[in-house]
CSV table of C-alpha atoms and ligand atoms in Angstrom, one decimal:
chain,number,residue,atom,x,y,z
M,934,UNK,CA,-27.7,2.8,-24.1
M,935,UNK,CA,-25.6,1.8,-27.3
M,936,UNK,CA,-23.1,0.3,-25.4
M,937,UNK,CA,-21.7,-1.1,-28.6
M,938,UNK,CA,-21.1,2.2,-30.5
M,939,UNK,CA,-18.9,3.4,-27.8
M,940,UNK,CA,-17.1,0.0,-27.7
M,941,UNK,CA,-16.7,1.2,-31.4
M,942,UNK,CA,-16.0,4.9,-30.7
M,943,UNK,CA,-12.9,4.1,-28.1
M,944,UNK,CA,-11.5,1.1,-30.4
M,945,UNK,CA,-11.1,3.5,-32.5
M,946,UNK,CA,-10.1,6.4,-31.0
M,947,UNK,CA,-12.3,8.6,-30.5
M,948,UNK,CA,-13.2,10.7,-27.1
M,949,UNK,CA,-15.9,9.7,-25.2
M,950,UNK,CA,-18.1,12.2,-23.1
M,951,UNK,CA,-18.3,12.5,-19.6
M,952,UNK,CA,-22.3,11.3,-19.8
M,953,UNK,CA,-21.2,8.3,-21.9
M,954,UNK,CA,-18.9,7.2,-19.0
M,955,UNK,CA,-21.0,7.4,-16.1
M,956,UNK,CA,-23.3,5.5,-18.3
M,957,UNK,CA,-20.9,3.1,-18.7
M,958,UNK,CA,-20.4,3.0,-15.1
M,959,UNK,CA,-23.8,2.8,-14.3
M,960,UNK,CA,-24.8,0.1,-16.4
M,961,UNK,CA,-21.5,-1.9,-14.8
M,962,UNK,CA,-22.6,-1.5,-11.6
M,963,UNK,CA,-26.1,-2.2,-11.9
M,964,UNK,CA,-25.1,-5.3,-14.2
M,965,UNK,CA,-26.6,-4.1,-16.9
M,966,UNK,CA,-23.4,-4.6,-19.3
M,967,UNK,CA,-22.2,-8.7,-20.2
M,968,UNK,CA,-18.6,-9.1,-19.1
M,969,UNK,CA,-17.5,-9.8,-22.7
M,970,UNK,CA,-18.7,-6.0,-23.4
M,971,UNK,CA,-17.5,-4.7,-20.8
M,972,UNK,CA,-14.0,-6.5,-21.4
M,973,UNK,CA,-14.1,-5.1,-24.5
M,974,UNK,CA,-14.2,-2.1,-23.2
M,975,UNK,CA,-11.6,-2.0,-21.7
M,976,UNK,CA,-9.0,-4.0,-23.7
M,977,UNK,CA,-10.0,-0.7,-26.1
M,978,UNK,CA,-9.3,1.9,-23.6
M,979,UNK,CA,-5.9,-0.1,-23.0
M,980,UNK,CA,-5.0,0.9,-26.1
M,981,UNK,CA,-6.6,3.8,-27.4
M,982,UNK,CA,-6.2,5.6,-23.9
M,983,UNK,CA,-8.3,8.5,-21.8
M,984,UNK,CA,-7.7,11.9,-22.2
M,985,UNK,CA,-7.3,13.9,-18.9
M,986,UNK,CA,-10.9,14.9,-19.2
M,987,UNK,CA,-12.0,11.3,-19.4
M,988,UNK,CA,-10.2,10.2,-16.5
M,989,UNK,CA,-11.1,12.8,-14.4
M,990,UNK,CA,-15.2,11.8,-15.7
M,991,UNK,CA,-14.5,7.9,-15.3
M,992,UNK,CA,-13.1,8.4,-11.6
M,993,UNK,CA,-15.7,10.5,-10.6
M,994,UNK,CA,-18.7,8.2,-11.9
M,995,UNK,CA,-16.5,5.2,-10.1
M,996,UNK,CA,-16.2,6.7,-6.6
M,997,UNK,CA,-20.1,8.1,-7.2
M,998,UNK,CA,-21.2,4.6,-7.6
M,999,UNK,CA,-21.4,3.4,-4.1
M,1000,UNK,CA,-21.2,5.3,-0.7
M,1001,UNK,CA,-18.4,7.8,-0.6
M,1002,UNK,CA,-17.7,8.8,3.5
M,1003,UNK,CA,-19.3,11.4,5.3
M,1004,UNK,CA,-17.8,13.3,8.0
M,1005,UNK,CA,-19.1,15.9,10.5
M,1006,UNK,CA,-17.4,19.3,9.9
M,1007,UNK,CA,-14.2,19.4,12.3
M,1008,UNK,CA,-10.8,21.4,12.7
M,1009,UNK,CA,-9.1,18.1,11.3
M,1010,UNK,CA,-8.5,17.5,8.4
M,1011,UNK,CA,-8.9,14.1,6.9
M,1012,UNK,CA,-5.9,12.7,5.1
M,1013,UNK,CA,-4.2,9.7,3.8
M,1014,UNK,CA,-1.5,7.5,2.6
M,1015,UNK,CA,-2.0,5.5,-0.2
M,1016,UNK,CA,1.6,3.0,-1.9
M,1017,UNK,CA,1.3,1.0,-5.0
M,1018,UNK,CA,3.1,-1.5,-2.8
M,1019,UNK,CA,6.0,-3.3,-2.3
M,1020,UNK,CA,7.9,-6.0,0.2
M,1021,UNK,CA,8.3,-4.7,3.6
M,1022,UNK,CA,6.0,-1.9,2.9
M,1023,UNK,CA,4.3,-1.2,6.1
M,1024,UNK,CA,3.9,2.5,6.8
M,1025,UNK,CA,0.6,2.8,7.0
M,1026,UNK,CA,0.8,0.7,10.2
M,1027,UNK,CA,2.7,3.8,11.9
M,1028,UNK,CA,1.4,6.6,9.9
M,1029,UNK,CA,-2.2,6.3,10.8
M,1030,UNK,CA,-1.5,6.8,14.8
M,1031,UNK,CA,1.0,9.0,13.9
M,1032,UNK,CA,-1.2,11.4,11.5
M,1033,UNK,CA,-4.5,10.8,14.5
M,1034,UNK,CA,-1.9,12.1,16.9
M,1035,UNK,CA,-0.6,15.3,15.1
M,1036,UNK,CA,-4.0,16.4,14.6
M,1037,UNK,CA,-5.0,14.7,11.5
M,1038,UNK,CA,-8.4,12.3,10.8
M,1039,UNK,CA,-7.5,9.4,9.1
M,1040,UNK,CA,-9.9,7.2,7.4
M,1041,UNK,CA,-7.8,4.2,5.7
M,1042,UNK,CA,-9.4,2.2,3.6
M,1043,UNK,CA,-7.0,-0.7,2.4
M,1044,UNK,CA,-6.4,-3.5,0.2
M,1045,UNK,CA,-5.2,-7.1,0.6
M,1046,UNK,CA,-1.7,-8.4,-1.1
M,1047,UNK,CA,-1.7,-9.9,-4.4
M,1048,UNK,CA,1.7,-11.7,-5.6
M,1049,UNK,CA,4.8,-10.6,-4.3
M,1050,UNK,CA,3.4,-7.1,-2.8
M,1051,UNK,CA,1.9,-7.4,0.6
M,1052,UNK,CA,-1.8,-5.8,1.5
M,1053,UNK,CA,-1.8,-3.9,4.9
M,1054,UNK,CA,-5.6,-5.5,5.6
M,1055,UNK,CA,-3.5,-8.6,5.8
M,1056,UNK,CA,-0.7,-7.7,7.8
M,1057,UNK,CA,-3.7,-6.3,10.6
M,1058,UNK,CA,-5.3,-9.9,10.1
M,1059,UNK,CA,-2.2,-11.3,12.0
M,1060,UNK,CA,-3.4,-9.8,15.1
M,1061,UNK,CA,-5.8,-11.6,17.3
M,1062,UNK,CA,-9.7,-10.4,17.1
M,1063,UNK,CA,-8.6,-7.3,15.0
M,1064,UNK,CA,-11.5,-6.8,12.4
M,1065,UNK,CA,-11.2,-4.9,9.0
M,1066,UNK,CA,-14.2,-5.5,7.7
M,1067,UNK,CA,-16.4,-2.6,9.4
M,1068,UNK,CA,-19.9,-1.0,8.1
M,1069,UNK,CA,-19.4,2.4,6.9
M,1070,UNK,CA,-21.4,4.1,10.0
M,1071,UNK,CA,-18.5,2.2,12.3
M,1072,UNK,CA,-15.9,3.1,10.1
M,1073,UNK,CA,-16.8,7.3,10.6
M,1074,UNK,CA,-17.5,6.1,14.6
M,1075,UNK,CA,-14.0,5.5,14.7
M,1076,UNK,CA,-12.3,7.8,12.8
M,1077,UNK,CA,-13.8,11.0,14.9
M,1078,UNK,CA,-13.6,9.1,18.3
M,1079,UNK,CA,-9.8,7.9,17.5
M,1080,UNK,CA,-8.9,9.7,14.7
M,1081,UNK,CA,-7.8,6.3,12.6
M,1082,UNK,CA,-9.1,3.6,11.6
M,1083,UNK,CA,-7.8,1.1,8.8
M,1084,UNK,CA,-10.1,-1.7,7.2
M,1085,UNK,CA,-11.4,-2.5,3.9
M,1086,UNK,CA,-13.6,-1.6,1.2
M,1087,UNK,CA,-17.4,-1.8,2.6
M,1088,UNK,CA,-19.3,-3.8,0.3
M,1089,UNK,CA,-21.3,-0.6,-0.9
M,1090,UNK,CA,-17.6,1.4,-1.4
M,1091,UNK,CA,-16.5,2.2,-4.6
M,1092,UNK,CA,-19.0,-1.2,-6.6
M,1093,UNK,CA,-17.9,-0.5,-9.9
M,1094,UNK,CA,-14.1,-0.6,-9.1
M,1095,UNK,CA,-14.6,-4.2,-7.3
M,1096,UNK,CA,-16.3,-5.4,-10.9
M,1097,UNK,CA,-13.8,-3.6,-13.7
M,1098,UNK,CA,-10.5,-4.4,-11.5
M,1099,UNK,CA,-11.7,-8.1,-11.1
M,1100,UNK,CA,-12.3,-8.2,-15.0
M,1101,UNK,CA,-8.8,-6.5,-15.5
M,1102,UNK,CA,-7.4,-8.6,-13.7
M,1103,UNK,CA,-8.0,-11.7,-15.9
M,1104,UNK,CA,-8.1,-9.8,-19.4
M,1105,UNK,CA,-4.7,-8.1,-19.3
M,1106,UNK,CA,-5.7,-4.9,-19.0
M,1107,UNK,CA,-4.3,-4.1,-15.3
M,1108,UNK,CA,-1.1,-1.9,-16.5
M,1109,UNK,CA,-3.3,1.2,-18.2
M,1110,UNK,CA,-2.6,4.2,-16.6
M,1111,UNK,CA,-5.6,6.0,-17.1
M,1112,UNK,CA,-7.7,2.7,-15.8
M,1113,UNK,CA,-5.3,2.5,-12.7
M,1114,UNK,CA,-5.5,5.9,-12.1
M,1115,UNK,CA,-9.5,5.6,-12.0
M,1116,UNK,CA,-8.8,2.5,-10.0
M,1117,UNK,CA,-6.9,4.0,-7.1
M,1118,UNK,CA,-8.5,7.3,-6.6
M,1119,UNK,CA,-12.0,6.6,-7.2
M,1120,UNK,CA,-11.3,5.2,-3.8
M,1121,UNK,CA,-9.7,7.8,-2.2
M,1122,UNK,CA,-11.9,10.4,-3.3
M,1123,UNK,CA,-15.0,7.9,-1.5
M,1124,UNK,CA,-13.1,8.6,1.7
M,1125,UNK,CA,-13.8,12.2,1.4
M,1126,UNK,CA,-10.4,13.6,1.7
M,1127,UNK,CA,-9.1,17.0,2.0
M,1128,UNK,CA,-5.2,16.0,1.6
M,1129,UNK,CA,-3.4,12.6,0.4
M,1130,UNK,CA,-0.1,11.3,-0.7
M,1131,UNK,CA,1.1,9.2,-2.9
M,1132,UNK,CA,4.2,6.8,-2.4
M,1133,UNK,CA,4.6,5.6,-5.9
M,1134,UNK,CA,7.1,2.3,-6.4
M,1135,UNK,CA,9.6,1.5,-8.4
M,1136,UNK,CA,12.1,-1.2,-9.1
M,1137,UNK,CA,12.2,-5.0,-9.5
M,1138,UNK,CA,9.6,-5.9,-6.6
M,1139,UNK,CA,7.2,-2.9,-7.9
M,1140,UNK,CA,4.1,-2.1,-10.0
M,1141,UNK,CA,6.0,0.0,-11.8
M,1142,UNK,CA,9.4,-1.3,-12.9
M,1143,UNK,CA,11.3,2.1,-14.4
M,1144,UNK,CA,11.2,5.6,-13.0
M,1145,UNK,CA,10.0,6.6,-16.2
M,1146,UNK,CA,7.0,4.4,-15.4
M,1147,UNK,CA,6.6,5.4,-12.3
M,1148,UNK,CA,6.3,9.7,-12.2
M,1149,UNK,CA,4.1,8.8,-15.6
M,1150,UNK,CA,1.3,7.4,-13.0
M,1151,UNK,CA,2.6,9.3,-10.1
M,1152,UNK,CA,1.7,12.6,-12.4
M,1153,UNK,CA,-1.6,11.4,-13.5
M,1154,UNK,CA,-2.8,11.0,-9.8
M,1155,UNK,CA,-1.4,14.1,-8.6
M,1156,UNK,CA,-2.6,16.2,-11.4
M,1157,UNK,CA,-6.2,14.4,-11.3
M,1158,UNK,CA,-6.4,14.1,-7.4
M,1159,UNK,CA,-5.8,18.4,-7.3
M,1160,UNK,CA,-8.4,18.8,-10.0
M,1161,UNK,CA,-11.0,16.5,-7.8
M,1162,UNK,CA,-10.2,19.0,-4.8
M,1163,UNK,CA,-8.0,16.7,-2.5
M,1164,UNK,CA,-4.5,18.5,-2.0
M,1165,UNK,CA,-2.0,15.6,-4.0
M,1166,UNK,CA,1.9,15.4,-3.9
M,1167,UNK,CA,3.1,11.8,-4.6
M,1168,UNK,CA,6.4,10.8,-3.9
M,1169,UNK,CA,8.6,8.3,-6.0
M,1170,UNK,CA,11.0,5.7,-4.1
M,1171,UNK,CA,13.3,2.8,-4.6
M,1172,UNK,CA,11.5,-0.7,-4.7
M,1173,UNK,CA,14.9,-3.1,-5.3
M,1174,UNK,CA,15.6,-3.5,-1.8
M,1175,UNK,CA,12.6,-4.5,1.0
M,1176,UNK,CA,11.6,-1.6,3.1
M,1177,UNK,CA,12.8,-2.0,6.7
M,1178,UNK,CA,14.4,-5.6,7.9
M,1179,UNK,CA,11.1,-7.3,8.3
M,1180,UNK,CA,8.7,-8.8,5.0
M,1181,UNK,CA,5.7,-11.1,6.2
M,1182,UNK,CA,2.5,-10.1,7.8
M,1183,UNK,CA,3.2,-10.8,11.1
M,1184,UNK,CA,6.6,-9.7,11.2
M,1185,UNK,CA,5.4,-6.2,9.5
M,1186,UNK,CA,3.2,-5.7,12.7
M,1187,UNK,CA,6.0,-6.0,14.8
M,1188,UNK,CA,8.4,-3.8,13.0
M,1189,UNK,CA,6.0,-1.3,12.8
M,1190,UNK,CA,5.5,-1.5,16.5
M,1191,UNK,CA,8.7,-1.3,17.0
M,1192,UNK,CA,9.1,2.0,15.0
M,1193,UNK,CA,6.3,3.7,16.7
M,1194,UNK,CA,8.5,2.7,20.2
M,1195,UNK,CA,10.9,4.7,18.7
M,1196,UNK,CA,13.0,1.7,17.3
M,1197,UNK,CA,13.0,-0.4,14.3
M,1198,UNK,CA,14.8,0.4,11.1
M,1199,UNK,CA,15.5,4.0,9.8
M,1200,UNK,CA,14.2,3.6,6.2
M,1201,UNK,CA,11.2,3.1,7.2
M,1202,UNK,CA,10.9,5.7,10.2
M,1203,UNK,CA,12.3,7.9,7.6
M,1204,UNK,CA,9.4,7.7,5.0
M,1205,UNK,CA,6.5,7.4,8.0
M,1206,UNK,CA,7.8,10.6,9.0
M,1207,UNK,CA,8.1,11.9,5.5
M,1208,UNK,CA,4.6,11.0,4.7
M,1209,UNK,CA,3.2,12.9,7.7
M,1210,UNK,CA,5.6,16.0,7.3
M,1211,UNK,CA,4.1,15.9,3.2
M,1212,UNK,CA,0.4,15.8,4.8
M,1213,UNK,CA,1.4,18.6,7.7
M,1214,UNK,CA,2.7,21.2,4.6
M,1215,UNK,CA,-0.2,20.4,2.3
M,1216,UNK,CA,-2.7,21.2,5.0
M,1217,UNK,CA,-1.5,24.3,6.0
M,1218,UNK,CA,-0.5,22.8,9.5
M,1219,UNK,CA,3.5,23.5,8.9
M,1220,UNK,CA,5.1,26.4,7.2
M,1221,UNK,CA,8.2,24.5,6.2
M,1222,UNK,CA,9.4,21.5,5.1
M,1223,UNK,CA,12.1,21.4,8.3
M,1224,UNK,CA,9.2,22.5,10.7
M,1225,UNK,CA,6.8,19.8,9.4
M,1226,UNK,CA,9.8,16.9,9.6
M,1227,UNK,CA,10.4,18.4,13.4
M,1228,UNK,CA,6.8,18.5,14.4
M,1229,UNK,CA,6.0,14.8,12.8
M,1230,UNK,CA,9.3,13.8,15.0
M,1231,UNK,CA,8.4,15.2,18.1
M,1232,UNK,CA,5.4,13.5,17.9
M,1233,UNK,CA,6.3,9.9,16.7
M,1234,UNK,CA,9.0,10.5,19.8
M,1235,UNK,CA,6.9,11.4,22.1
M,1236,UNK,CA,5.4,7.5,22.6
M,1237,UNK,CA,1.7,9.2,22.1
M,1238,UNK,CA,1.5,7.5,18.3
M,1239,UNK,CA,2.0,3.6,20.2
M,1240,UNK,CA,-0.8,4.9,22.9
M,1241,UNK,CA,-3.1,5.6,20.0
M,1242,UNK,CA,-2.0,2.2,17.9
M,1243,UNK,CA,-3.6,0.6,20.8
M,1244,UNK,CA,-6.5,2.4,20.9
M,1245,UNK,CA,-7.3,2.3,17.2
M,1246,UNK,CA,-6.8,-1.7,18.0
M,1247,UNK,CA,-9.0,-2.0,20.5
M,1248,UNK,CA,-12.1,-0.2,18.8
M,1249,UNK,CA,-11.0,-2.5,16.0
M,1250,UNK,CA,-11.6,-5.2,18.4
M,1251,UNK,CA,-8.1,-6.5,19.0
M,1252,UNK,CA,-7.2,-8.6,22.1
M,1253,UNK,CA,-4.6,-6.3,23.5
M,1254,UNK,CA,-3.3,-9.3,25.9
M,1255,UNK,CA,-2.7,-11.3,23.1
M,1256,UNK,CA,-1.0,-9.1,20.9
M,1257,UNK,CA,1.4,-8.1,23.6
M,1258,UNK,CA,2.0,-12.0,24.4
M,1259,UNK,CA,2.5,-12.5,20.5
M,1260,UNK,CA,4.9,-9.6,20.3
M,1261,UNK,CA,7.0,-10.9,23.4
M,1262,UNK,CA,7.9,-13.9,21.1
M,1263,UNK,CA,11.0,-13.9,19.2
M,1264,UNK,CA,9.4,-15.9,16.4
M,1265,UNK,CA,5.5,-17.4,16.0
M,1266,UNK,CA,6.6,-19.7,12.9
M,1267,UNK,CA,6.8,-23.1,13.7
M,1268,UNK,CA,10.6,-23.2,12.1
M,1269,UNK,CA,13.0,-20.2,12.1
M,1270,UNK,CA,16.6,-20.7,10.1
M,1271,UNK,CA,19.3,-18.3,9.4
M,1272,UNK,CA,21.1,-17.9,5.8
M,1273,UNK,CA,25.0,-16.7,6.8
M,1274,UNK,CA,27.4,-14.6,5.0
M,1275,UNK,CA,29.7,-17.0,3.2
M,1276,UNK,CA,32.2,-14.6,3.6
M,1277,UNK,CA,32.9,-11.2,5.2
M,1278,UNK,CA,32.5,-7.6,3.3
M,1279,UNK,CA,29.3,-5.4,2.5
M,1280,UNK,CA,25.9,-6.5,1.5
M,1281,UNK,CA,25.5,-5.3,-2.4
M,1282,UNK,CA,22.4,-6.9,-3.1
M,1283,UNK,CA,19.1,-7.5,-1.2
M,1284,UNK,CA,16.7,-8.1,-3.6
M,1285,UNK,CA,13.1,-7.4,-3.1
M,1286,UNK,CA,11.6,-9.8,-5.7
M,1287,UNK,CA,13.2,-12.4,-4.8
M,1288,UNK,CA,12.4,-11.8,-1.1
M,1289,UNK,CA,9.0,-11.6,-1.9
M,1290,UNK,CA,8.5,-14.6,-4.1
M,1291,UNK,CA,9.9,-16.8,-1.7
M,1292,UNK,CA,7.6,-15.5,1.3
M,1293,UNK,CA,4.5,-16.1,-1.0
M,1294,UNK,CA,5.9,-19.3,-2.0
M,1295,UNK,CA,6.1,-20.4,2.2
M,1296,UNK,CA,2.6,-18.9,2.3
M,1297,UNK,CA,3.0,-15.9,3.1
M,1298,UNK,CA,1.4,-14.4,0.5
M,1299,UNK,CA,-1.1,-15.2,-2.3
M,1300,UNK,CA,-0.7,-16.9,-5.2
M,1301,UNK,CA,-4.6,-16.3,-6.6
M,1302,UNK,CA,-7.0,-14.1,-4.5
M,1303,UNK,CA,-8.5,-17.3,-2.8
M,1304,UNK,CA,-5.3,-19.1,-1.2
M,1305,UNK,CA,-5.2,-19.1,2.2
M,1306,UNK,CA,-2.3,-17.2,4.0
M,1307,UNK,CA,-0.5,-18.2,6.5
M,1308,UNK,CA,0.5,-14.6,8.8
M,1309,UNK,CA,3.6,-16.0,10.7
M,1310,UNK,CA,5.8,-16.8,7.8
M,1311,UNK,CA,8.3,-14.4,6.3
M,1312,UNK,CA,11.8,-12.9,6.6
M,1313,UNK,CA,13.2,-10.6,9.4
M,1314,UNK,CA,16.7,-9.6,10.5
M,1315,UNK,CA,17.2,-8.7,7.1
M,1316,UNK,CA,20.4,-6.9,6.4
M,1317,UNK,CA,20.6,-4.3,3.5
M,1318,UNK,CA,23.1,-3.1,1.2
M,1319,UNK,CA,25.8,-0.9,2.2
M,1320,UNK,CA,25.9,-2.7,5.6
M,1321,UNK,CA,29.0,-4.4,6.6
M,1322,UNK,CA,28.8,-8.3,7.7
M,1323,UNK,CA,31.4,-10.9,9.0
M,1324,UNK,CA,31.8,-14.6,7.5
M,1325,UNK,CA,29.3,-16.7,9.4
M,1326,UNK,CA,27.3,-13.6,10.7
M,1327,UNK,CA,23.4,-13.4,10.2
M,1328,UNK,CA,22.3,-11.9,6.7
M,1329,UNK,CA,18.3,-12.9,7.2
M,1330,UNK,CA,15.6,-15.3,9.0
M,1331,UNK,CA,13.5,-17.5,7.4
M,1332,UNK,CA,10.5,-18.1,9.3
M,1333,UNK,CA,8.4,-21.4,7.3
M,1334,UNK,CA,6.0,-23.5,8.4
M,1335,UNK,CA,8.1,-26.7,8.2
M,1336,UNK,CA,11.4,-27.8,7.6
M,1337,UNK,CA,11.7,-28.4,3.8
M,1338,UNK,CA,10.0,-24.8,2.9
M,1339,UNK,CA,12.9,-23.2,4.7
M,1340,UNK,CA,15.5,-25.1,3.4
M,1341,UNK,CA,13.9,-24.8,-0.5
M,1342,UNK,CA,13.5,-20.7,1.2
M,1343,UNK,CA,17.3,-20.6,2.3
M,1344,UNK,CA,18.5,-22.3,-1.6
M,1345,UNK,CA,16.7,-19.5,-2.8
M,1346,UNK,CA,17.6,-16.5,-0.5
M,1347,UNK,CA,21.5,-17.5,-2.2
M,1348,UNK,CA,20.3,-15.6,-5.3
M,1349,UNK,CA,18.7,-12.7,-3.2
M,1350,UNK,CA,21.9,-11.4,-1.2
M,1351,UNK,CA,24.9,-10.5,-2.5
M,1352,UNK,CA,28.1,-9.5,-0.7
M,1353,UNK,CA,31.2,-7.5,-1.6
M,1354,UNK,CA,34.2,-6.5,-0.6
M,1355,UNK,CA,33.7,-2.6,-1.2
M,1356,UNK,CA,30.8,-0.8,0.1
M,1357,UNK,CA,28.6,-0.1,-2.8
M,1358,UNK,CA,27.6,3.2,-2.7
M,1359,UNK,CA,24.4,4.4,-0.9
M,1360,UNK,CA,21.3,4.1,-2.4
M,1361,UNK,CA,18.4,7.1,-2.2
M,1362,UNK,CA,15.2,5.8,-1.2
M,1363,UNK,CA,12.9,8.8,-2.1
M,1364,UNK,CA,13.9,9.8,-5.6
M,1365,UNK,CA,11.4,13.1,-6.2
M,1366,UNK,CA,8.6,14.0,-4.7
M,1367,UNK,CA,5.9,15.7,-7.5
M,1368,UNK,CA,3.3,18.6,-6.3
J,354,LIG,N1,-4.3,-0.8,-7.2
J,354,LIG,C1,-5.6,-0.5,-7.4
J,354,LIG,O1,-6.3,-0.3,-6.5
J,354,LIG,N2,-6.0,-0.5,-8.7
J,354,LIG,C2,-5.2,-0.7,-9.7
J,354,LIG,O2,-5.6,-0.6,-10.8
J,354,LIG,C3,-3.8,-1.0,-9.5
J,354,LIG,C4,-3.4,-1.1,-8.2
């Protein structure tokens, strides 16, 4: 292969074919192409663009280039979740029981955090013995034995996306739709789906900064995950404020244990239950969008979701004793301080960004792929706007590993929280949902 005259042919413009890509594809994978080519390549398709037809030919040769999942036939469906990620975000941790539970199979396959946006592989790595690295025969084991499993990438999953988002990531070429596009649902298709939906972020702590931004992408999934045959709705919500009350790996576990109890904060049992009503309608397994909501909250309600969260842990490997003894502490950080309201009125600002930057900054987070987290350290008791608080009263937790991160962490949460004397007025957290 020419590899150079269609370097040529997308600088300038021109379409490629469908064989051209999967050669392209091929050749990546199989290491055929220099990285200077290949980041050629895609600096030109940054922007020159793919047409519709070229996405749908660039995913397809990406999720055909390792193992996709193979499931026995069964009456469930298999379904996911996937978000472009935010702070706080931790549905997945309640969906997946919750989906396994209303009938659904649900094989997750997850990514780490990068920046400010947590990864739920990491927030699982917080509990003691849970593995996430499975081999793919362990990873089908589990989902038709439990119904849900959540780990990473095999090795053999999805090869070419490992090597073109690695190469993106340090030639600027990460924000292209079309290559983001190919990015994300190459792997979702390699799960074998039959229905998945989208939560697509926007706002100051997200991918995506503008709603504009935002439903462009959201739309170029949905409309190329239906063409590939997987049923795709993707919804778009509000990234300014940190889902739930809780940001940091750890403290994401327990939230979400604490929302599958039945508890925990009612943004984020909103949008778990919104996900899995979305997944009931697009299989066929509600008739309506108030019959869905009801059936997915019966269930969470019902305490059979925590029941299976255990379960799924345990064939993950997880030491059940010592995840219940870890969650029966009221903190694991080795220094816990609270930043007050200066004065009494309603919280107008709760900013995600900043939230996020300063948990990565205390090590929460990453600041290149290879630093080394730390999974205790974060933010809880968060409050959020709209809610009223009294001079002196608690506005967040700091959780740090020693005493001059949390006082550089509390300097900094000044700027993140804001409060007024008028309630601002309430917020929507799912903007549009697109089908
Ligand atoms: N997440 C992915 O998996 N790929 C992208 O390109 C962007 C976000």
């Amino acid at each position: 292969m020419n590899f150079l005259s269609l370097i040529e042919a997308k600088r300038d413009g021109r379409t490629l074919t469908a064989d051209q890509l999967q050669a392209i594809v091929a050749a990546c994978t199989a290491g055929e192409i220099p990285e200077y080519q290949l980041a050629a390549f895609l600096m030109a398709v940054f922007f020159r663009g793919l047409n519709t037809t070229e996405t749908t030919a660039l995913t397809l040769a990406m999720r055909d280039s390792g193992d996709v999942l193979k499931f026995p036939k069964d009456k469930r469906p298999l379904v996911d979740k996937h978000s472009t990620g935010g702070v706080g975000d931790k549905v997945s941790l309640p969906l997946a029981p919750l989906l396994a539970c209303l009938g659904f199979r649900v094989p997750m396959i997850s990514g780490r955090g990068l920046g400010i946006t947590g990864g739920t592989l990491d927030k699982l790595d917080s509990i003691p013995g849970f593995q996430t690295t499975l081999p793919t025969e362990r990873i089908t084991e589990i989902v038709q034995s439990v119904g849900c499993v959540i780990c990473g990438q095999t090795e053999r999953m999805v090869p070419a996306d490992k090597k073109l988002y690695a190469l993106r990531d340090v030639t600027g070429t990460v924000p292209s739709i079309p290559l983001i596009v190919a990015s994300i649902l190459s792997k979702k298709l390699a799960e074998g789906l039959d229905a998945l939906i989208l939560d697509v972020k926007f706002g100051c702590a997200a991918f995506m900064q503008t709603k504009a931004d935002a439903r462009k992408l959201a739309k170029a999934m949905v409309t190329l995950g239906n063409q590939c045959g997987v049923n795709t709705r993707a919804m778009l919500t509000d990234m300014n404020t940190p889902l739930g009350r809780a940001a940091g790996n750890w403290l994401e576990v327990k939230e979400s244990v604490a929302c599958l109890d039945g508890k925990g904060p009612t943004d984020l049992r909103g949008l778990v239950l919104d996900c899995a009503a979305h997944l009931l309608l697009q299989t066929g397994k509600s008739k309506s969008p108030a019959a869905a909501h009801q059936q997915a909250e019966v269930c969470l309600n019902s305490g059979a979701p925590r029941r299976k969260w255990d379960e799924m842990m345990v064939a993950q490997g997880a030491d059940l004793t010592a995840f219940n003894q870890k969650l029966a502490c009221d903190h694991t950080a080795p220094v816990v301080v609270e930043l007050k309201a200066a004065k009494s009125g309603f919280v107008s600002r709760c900013d995600a960004r900043i939230i996020g930057e300063v948990i990565r900054d205390l090590g929460g987070g990453r600041l290149t792929k290879d630093s080394v987290i730390h999974y205790d350290l974060g933010v809880d008791q968060m409050m959020k706007p709209g809610e009223r608080v009294e001079a002196g009263g608690t506005l967040a937790r700091i959780h740090a590993a020693k005493d001059t991160d949390a006082k550089s962490a509390l300097a900094r949460f000044k700027e993140a929280f804001a409060v007024s004397p008028r309630r601002p007025a309430p917020g929507k957290l799912i903007h549009e949902v697109l089908i």
